[in-house]
Coordinates of C-alpha atoms (C1' of nucleotides) in Angstrom, one line a residue:
Chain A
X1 CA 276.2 -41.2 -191.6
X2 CA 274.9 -44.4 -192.7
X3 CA 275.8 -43.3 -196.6
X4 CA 279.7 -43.4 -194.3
X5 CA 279.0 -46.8 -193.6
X6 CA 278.2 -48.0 -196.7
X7 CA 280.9 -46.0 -198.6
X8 CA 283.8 -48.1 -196.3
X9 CA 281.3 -51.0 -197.1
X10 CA 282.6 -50.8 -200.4
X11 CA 286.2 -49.9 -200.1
X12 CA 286.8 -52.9 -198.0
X13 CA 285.2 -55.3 -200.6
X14 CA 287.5 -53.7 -203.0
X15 CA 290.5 -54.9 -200.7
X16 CA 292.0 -58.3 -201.7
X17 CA 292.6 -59.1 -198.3
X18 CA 288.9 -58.9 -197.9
X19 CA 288.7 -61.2 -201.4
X20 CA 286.5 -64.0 -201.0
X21 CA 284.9 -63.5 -197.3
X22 CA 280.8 -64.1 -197.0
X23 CA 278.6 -60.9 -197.1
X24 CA 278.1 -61.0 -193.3
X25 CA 281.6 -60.5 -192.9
X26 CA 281.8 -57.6 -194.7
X27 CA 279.1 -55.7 -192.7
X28 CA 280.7 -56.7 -189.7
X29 CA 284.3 -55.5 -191.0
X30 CA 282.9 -52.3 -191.7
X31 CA 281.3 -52.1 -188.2
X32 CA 284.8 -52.6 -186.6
X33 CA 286.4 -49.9 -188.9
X34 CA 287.8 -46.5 -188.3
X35 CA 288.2 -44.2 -190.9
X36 CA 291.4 -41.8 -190.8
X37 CA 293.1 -40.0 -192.7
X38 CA 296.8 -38.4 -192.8
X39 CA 298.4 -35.8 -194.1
X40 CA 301.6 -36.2 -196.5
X41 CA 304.8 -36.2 -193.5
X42 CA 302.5 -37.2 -190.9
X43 CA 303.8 -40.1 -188.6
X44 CA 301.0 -42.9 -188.4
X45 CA 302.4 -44.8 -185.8
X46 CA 306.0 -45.4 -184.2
X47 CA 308.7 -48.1 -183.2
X48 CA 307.8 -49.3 -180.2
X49 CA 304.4 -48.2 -180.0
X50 CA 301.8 -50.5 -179.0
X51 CA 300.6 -52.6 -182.1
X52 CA 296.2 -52.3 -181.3
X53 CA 295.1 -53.2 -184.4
X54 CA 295.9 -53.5 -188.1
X55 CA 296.0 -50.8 -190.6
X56 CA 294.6 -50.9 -194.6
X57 CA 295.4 -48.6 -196.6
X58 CA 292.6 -47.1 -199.2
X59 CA 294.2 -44.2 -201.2
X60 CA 298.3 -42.5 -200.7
X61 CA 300.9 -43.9 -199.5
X62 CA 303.0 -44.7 -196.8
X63 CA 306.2 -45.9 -196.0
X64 CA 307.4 -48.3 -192.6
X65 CA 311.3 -47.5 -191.9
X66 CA 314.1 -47.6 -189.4
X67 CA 315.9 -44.9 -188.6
X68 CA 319.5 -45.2 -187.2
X69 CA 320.9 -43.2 -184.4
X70 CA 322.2 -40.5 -186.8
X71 CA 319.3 -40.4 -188.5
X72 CA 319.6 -42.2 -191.3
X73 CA 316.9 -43.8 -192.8
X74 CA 316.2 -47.3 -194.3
X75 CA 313.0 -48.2 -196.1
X76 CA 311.4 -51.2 -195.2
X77 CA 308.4 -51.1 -197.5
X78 CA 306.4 -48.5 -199.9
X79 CA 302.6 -49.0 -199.4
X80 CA 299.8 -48.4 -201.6
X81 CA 296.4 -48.4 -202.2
X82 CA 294.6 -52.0 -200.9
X83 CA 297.5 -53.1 -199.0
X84 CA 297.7 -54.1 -195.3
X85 CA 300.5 -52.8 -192.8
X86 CA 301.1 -52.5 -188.8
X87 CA 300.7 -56.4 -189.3
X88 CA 303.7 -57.5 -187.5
X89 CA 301.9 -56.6 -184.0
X90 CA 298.5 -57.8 -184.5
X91 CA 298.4 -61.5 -184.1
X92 CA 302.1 -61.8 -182.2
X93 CA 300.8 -58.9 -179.4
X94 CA 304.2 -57.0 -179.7
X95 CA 305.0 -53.1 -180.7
X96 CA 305.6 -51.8 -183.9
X97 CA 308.9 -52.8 -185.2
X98 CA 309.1 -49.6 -187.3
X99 CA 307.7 -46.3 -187.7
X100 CA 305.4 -45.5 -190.3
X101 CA 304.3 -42.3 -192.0
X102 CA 302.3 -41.3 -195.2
X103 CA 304.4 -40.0 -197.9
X104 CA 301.5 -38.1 -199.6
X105 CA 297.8 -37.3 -198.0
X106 CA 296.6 -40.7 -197.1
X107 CA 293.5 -42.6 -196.2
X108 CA 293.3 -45.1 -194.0
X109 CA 291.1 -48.1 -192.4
X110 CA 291.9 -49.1 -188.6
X111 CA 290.4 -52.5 -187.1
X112 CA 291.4 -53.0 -183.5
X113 CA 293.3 -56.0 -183.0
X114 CA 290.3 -57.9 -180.7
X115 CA 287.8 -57.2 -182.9
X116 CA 289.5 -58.5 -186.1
X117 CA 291.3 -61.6 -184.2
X118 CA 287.6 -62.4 -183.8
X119 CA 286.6 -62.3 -187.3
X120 CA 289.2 -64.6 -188.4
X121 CA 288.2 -67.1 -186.1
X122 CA 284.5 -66.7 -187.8
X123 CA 286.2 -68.1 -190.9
X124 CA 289.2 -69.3 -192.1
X125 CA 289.1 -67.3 -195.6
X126 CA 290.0 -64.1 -193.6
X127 CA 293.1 -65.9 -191.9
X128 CA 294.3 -67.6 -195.4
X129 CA 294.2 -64.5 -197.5
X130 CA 296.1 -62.7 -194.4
X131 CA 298.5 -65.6 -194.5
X132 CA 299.4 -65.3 -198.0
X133 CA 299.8 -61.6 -197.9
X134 CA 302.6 -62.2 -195.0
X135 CA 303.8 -65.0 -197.1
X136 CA 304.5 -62.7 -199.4
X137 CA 305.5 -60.3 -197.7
X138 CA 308.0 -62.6 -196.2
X139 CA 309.4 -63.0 -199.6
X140 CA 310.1 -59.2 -200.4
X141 CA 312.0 -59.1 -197.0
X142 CA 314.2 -62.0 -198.1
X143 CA 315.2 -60.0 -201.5
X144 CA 315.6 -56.5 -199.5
X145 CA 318.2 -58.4 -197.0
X146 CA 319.8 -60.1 -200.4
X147 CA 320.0 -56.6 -202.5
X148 CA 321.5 -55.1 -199.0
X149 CA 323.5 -57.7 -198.5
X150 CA 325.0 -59.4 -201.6
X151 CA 324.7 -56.6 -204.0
X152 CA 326.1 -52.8 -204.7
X153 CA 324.0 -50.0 -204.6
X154 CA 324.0 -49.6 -208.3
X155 CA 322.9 -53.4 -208.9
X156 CA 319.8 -52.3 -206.8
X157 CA 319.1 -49.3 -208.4
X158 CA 319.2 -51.3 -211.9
X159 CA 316.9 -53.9 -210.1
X160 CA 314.8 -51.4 -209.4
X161 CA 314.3 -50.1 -212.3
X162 CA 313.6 -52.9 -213.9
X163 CA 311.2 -53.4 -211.5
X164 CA 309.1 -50.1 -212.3
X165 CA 309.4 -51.1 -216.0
X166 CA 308.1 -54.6 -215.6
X167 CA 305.5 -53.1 -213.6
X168 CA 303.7 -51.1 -216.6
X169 CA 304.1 -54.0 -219.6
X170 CA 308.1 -54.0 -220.3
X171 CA 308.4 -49.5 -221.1
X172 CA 311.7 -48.0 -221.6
X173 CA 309.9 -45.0 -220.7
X174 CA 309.7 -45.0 -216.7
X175 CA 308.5 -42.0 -213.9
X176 CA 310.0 -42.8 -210.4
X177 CA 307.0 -43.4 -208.4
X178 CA 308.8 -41.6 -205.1
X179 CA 310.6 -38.6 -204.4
X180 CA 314.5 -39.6 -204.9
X181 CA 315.8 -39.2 -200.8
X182 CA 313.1 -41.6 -200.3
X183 CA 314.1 -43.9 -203.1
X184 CA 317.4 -43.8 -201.7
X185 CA 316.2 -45.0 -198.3
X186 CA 314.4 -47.4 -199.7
X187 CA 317.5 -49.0 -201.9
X188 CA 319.6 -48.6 -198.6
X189 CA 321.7 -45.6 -199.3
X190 CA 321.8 -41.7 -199.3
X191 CA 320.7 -38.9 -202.1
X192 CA 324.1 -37.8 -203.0
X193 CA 325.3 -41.8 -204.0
X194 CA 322.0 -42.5 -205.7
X195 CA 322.8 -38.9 -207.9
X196 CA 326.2 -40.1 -208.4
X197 CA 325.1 -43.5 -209.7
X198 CA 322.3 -42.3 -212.2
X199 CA 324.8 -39.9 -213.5
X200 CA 327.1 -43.0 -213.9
X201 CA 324.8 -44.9 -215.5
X202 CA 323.6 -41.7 -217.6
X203 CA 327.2 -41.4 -219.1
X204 CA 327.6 -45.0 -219.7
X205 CA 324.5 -45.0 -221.9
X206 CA 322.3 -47.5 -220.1
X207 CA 319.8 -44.7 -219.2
X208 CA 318.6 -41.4 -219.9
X209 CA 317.4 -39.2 -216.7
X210 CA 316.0 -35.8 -216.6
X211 CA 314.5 -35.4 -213.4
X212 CA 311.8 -38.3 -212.4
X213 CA 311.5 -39.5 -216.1
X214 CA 313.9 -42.0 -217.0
X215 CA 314.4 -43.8 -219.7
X216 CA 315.7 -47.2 -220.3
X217 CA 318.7 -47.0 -222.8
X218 CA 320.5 -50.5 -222.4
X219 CA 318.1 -52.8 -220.4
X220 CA 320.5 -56.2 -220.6
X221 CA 323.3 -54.2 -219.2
X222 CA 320.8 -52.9 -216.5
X223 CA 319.9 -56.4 -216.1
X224 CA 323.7 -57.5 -215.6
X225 CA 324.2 -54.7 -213.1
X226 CA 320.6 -55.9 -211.3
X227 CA 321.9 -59.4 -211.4
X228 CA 325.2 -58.7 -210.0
X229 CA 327.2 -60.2 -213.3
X230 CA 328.5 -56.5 -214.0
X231 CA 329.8 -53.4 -211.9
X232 CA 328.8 -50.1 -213.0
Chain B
X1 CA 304.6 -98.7 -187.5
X2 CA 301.8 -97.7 -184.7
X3 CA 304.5 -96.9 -182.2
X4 CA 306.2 -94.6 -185.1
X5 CA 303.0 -92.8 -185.8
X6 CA 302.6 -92.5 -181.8
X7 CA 306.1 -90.7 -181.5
X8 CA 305.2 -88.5 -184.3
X9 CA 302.3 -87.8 -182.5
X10 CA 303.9 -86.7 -179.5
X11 CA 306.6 -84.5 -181.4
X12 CA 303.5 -82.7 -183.0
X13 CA 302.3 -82.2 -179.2
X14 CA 305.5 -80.4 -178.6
X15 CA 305.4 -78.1 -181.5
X16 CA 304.7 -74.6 -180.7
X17 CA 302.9 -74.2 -183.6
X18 CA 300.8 -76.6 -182.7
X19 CA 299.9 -75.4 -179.3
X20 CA 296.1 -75.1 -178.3
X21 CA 294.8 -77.4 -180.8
X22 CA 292.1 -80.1 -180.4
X23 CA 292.9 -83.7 -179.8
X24 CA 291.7 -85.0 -183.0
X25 CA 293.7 -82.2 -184.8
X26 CA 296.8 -83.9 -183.6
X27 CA 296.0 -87.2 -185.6
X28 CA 295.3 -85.8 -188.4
X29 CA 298.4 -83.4 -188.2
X30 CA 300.1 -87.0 -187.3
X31 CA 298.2 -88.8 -190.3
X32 CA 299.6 -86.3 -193.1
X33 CA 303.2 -85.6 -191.8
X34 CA 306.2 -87.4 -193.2
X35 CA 309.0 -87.9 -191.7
X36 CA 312.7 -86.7 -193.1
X37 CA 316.5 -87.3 -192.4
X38 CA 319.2 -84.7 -193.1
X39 CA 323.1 -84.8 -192.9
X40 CA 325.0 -82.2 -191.8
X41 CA 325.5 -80.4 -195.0
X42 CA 322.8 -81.4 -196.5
X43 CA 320.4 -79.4 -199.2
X44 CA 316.7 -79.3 -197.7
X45 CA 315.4 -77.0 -200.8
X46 CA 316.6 -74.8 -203.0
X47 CA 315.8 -71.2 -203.9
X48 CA 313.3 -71.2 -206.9
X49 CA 312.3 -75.0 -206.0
X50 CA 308.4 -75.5 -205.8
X51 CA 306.9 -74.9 -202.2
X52 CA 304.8 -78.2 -202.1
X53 CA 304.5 -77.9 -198.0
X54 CA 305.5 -76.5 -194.8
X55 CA 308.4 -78.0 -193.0
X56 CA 309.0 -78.4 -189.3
X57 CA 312.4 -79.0 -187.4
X58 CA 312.2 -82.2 -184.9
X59 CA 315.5 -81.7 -183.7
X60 CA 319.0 -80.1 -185.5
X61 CA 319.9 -76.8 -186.7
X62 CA 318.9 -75.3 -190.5
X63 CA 320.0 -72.3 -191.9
X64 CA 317.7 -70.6 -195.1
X65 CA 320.5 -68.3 -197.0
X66 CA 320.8 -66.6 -200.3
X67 CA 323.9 -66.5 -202.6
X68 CA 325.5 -64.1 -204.4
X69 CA 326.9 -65.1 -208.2
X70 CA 330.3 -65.2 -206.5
X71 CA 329.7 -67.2 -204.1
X72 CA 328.6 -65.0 -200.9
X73 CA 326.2 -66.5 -198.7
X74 CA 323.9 -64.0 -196.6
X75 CA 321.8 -66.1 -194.1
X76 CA 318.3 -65.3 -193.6
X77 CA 317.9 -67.0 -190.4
X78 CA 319.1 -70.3 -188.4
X79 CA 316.2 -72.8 -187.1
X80 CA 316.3 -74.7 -184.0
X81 CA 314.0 -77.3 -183.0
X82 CA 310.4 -76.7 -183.1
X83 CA 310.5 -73.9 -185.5
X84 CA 308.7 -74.3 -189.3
X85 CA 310.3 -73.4 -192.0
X86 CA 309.9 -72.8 -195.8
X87 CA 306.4 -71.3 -195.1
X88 CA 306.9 -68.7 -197.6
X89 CA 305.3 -70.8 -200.2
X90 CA 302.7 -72.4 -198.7
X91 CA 299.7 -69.7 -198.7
X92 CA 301.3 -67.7 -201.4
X93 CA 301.7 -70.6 -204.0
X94 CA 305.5 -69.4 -204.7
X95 CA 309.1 -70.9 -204.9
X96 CA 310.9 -71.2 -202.4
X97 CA 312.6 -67.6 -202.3
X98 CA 316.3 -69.0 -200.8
X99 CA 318.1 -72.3 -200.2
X100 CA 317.7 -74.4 -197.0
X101 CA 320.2 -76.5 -195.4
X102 CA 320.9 -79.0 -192.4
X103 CA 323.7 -77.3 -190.2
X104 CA 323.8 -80.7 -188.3
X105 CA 321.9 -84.2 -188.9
X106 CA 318.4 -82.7 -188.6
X107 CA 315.3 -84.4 -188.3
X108 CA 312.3 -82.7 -190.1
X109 CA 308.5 -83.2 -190.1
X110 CA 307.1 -82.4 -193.5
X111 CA 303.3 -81.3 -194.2
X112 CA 301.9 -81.2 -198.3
X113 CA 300.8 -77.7 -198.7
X114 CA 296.8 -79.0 -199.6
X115 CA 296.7 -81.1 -196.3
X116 CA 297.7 -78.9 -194.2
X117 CA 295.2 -76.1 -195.7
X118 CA 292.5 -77.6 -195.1
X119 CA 293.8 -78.6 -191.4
X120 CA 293.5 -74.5 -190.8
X121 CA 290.6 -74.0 -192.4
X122 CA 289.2 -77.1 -189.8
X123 CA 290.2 -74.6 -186.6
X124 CA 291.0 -71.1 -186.7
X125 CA 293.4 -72.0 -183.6
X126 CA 296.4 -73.3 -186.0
X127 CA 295.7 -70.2 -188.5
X128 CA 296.4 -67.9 -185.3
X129 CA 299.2 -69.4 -184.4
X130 CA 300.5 -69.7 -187.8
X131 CA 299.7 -66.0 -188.7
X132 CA 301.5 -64.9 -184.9
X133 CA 305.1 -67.2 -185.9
X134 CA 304.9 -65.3 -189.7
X135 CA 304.4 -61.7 -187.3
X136 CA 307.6 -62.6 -185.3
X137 CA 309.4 -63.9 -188.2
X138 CA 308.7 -60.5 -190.0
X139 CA 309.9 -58.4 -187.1
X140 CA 313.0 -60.8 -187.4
X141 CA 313.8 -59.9 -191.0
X142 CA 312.9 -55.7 -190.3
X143 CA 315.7 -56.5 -187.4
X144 CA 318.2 -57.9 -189.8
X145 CA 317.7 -55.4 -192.5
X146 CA 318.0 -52.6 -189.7
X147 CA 321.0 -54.3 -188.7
X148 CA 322.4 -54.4 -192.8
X149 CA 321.7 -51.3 -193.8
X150 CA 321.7 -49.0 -190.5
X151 CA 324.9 -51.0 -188.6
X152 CA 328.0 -51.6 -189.4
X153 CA 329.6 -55.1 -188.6
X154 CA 330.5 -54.7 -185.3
X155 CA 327.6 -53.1 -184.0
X156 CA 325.5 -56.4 -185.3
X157 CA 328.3 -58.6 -183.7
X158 CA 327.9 -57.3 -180.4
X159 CA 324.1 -57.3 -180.8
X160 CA 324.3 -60.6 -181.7
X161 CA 326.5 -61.4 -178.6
X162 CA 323.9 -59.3 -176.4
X163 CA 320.9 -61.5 -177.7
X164 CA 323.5 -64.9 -177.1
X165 CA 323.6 -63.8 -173.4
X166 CA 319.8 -62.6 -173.1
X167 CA 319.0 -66.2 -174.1
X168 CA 321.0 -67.7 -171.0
X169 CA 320.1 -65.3 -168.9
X170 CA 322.5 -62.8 -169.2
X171 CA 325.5 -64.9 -168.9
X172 CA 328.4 -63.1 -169.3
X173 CA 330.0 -66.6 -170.5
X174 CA 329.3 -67.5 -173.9
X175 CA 329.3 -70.4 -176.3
X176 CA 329.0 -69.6 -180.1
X177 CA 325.8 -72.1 -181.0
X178 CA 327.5 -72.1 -184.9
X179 CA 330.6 -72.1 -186.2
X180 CA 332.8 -68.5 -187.0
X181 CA 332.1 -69.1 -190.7
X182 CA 328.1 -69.7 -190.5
X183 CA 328.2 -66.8 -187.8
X184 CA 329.9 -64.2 -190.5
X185 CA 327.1 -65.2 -193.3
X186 CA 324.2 -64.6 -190.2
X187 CA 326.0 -61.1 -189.9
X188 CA 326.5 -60.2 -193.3
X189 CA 329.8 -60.2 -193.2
X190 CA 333.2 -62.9 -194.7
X191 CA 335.1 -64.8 -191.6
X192 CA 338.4 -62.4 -192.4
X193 CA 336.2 -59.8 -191.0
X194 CA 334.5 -61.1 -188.2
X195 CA 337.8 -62.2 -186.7
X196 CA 339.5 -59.0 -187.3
X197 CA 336.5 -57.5 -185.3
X198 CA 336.7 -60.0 -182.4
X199 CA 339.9 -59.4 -182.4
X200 CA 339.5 -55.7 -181.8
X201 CA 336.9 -56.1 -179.5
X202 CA 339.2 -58.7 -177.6
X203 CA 342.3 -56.2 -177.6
X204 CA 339.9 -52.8 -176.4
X205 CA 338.8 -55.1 -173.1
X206 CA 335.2 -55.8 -174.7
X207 CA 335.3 -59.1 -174.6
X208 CA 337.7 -61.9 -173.9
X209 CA 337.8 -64.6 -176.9
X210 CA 338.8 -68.6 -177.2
X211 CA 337.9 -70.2 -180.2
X212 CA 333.8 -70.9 -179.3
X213 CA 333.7 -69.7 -176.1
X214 CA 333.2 -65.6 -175.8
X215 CA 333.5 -64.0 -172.4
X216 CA 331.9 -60.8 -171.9
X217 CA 334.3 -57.9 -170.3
X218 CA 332.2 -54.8 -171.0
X219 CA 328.8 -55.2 -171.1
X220 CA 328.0 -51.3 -171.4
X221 CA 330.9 -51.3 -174.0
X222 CA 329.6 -53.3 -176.1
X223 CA 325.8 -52.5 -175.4
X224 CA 326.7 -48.7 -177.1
X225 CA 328.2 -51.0 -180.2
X226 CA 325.0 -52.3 -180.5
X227 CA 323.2 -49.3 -180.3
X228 CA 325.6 -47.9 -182.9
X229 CA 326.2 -45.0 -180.3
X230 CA 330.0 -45.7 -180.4
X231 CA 332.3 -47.4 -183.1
X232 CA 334.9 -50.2 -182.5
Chain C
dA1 C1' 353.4 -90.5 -187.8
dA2 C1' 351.9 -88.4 -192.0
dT3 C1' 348.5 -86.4 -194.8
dA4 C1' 344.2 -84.2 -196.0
dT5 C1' 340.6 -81.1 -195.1
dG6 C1' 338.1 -77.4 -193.3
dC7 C1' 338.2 -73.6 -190.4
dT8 C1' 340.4 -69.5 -188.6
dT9 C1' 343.6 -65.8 -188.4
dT10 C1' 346.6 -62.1 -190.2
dG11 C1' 348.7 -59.0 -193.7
dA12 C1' 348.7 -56.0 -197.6
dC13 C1' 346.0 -53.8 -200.7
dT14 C1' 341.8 -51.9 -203.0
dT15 C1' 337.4 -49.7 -203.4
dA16 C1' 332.4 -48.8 -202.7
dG17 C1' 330.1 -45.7 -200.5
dG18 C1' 329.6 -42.5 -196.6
dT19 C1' 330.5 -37.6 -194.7
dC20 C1' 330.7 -32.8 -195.1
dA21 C1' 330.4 -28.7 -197.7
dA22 C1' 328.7 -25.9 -201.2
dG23 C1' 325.8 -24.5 -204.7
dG24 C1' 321.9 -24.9 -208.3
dG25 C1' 316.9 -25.5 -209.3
dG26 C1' 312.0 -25.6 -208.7
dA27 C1' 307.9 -24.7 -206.2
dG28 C1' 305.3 -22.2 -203.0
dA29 C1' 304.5 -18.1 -200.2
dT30 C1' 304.8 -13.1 -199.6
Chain D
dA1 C1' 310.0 -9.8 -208.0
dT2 C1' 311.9 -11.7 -204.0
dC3 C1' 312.4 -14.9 -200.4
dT4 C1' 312.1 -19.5 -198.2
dC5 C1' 312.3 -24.2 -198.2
dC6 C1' 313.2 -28.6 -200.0
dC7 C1' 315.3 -31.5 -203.2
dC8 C1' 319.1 -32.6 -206.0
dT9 C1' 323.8 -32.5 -207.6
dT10 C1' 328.8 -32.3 -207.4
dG11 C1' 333.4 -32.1 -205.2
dA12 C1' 336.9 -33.5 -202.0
dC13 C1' 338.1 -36.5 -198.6
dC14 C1' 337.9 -40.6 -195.5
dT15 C1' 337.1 -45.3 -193.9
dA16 C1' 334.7 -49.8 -193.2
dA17 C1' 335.0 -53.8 -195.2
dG18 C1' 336.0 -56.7 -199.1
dT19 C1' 339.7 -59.3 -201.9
dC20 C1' 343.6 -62.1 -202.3
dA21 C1' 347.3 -64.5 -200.3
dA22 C1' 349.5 -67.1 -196.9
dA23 C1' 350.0 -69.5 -192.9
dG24 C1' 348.3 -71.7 -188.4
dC25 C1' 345.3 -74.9 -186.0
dA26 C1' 342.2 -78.7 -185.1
dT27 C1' 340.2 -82.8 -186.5
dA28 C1' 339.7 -86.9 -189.2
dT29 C1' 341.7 -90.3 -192.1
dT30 C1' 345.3 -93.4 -193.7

DNA sequence: AATATGCTTTGACTTAGGTCAAGGGGAGAT
DNA sequence: ATCTCCCCTTGACCTAAGTCAAAGCATATT
């Protein structure tokens, strides 16, 4: 019980959020916390639920989406380890504006809204580090609505791409980090286009694909697809 | 020059931002703002510019939009008075991720980004409210990419139309608040388009259409647009 | 009154991407 | 070995919405 305690003690100094706070603070956040956990396909919360408190994520991962009235589904964010989410209802008091769910078996810290509104009013670190994460958070909403908006599906697949490669030092050699249906719904589209467009790009030698490993072939033509200069 | 300062003063007062501060706050708030002057038309920032501070909107109308390499414009979201803007660089220490502009001559209250931090680290009050506008403002953006990705264009019209009236308490008599061309970019759509649309919405006894002024016919009609439960 | 400018509307045409159906492949369970 | 389930791929077809062109309308300027 109290080796419990003093494991989240450590996960949550691990969390940048968390970067920076006094050591009081720490004891006190992981006083507030609940520990739970979900399994892969399990919903976390729902649109329109009551936002109570904020959620950090410490291992899996777990997606926030939409769905439309048919049941299509469009990504707003993949989450992983460290990161924040269920933000959007702490500090403005409204529901969730999504659902959420974990995509694989996922771990996760809870602090009720009250009880965390009054830790960032302890000190400011808290409320700047939870500032910059909207901040930027803001940001990756503003280039979702551009991709959706202002370019084709295969200029945001190539984006994407990119993307994964710049994420591990510049390698041709890239393993999609997500099943493909939920790569599609995150890219704004549906399995069978995203198949059709890797095949495209396949047979215009720009990539190699075989399953989740993919292989960058021709990265400036990805990167005049991803910038909208060229049409597949 | 003391009565100037005063006025700025009292603007600050008025800012919901602002709300629930201590008296001193508000001169000091007062003591770092500058004041700005935009035309119509005018460039407030542009994508990629360095965020050096937080911007606030006296009076006037600015839209933050992103561009396509041909030309498209997909607007992110149209300020009104009271309302910060460029925010997105402020805690995260990033450009500005897309272009601001004056709708109409627009009167702006400007705070450098170091000031104003250590303002909120002074009173956990303006970090609250701060961190509550950046929650409503990311509900915004999960709106408009639900809208994008999930809706098709006359669905977000007649939500749009829907919020118009909710703001006047449900009116059925509506003035546009921009102009056809601005209104397209908000829907992420091209004017041919949007006129087409209220044209059929016009000719199937949704609405009833002159120029600015938008009457509303069939509330329920257009309601199941919005819910994308029924297509034009 | 004439001209210029920007906004708006309408027509004709094209296409990206969705829908629906069908089938293949891999992994897990029996 | 067989069955089930889920993911993925491909084909055929359809449509919402964009592109390009042309013209109308309102406002401002000369």
């Amino acid at each position: 019980m109290e080796r419990q305690s003093a494991v989240i003690r450590r996960e949550i100094t691990a969390i940048p959020l968390f970067n920076g706070l006094p050591q009081r603070q720490y004891d006190q956040l992981a006083g507030i916390a609940l520990d739970r956990s979900y399994a892969g396909g399990q919903r976390i919360f729902s649109e329109g639920d009551e936002g109570i408190g904020l959620y950090v994520l410490v291992s899996g991962t777990v997606k926030v989406y939409k769905l439309s009235p048919e049941g299509k589904e469009q990504t707003l964010h993949v989450f992983g380890a460290g990161e924040p989410f269920g933000e959007a209802s702490v500090f403005a008091g409204q529901p969730f504006p999504a659902h959420a769910e974990a995509l694989a078996e996922s771990r996760v810290l809870f602090f009720p809204r009250a009880a965390f509104v009054e830790l960032i009013k302890e000190d400011p670190s808290l409320a700047l580090n939870m500032l910059a994460i909207l901040s930027r958070r803001l940001r990756t909403f503003a280039a979702l609505v551009e991709d959706l908006s202002l370019k084709e599906v295969p200029g945001r697949l190539a984006a994407y791409l990119l993307y994964l490669s710049e994420q591990r030092d510049l390698t041709d050699d890239l393993i999609l980090d997500m099943a493909k249906n939920q790569l599609a719904s995150l890219l704004g589209t549906i399995p069978e286009t995203l198949s059709r467009i890797l095949s495209r790009m396949a047979r215009q030698g720009l990539i190699h694909a075989a399953g989740r490993r993919i292989k960058i072939m021709d990265r400036r033509g990805l990167e005049a697809l991803a910038q909208a200069e060229r049409r597949l």
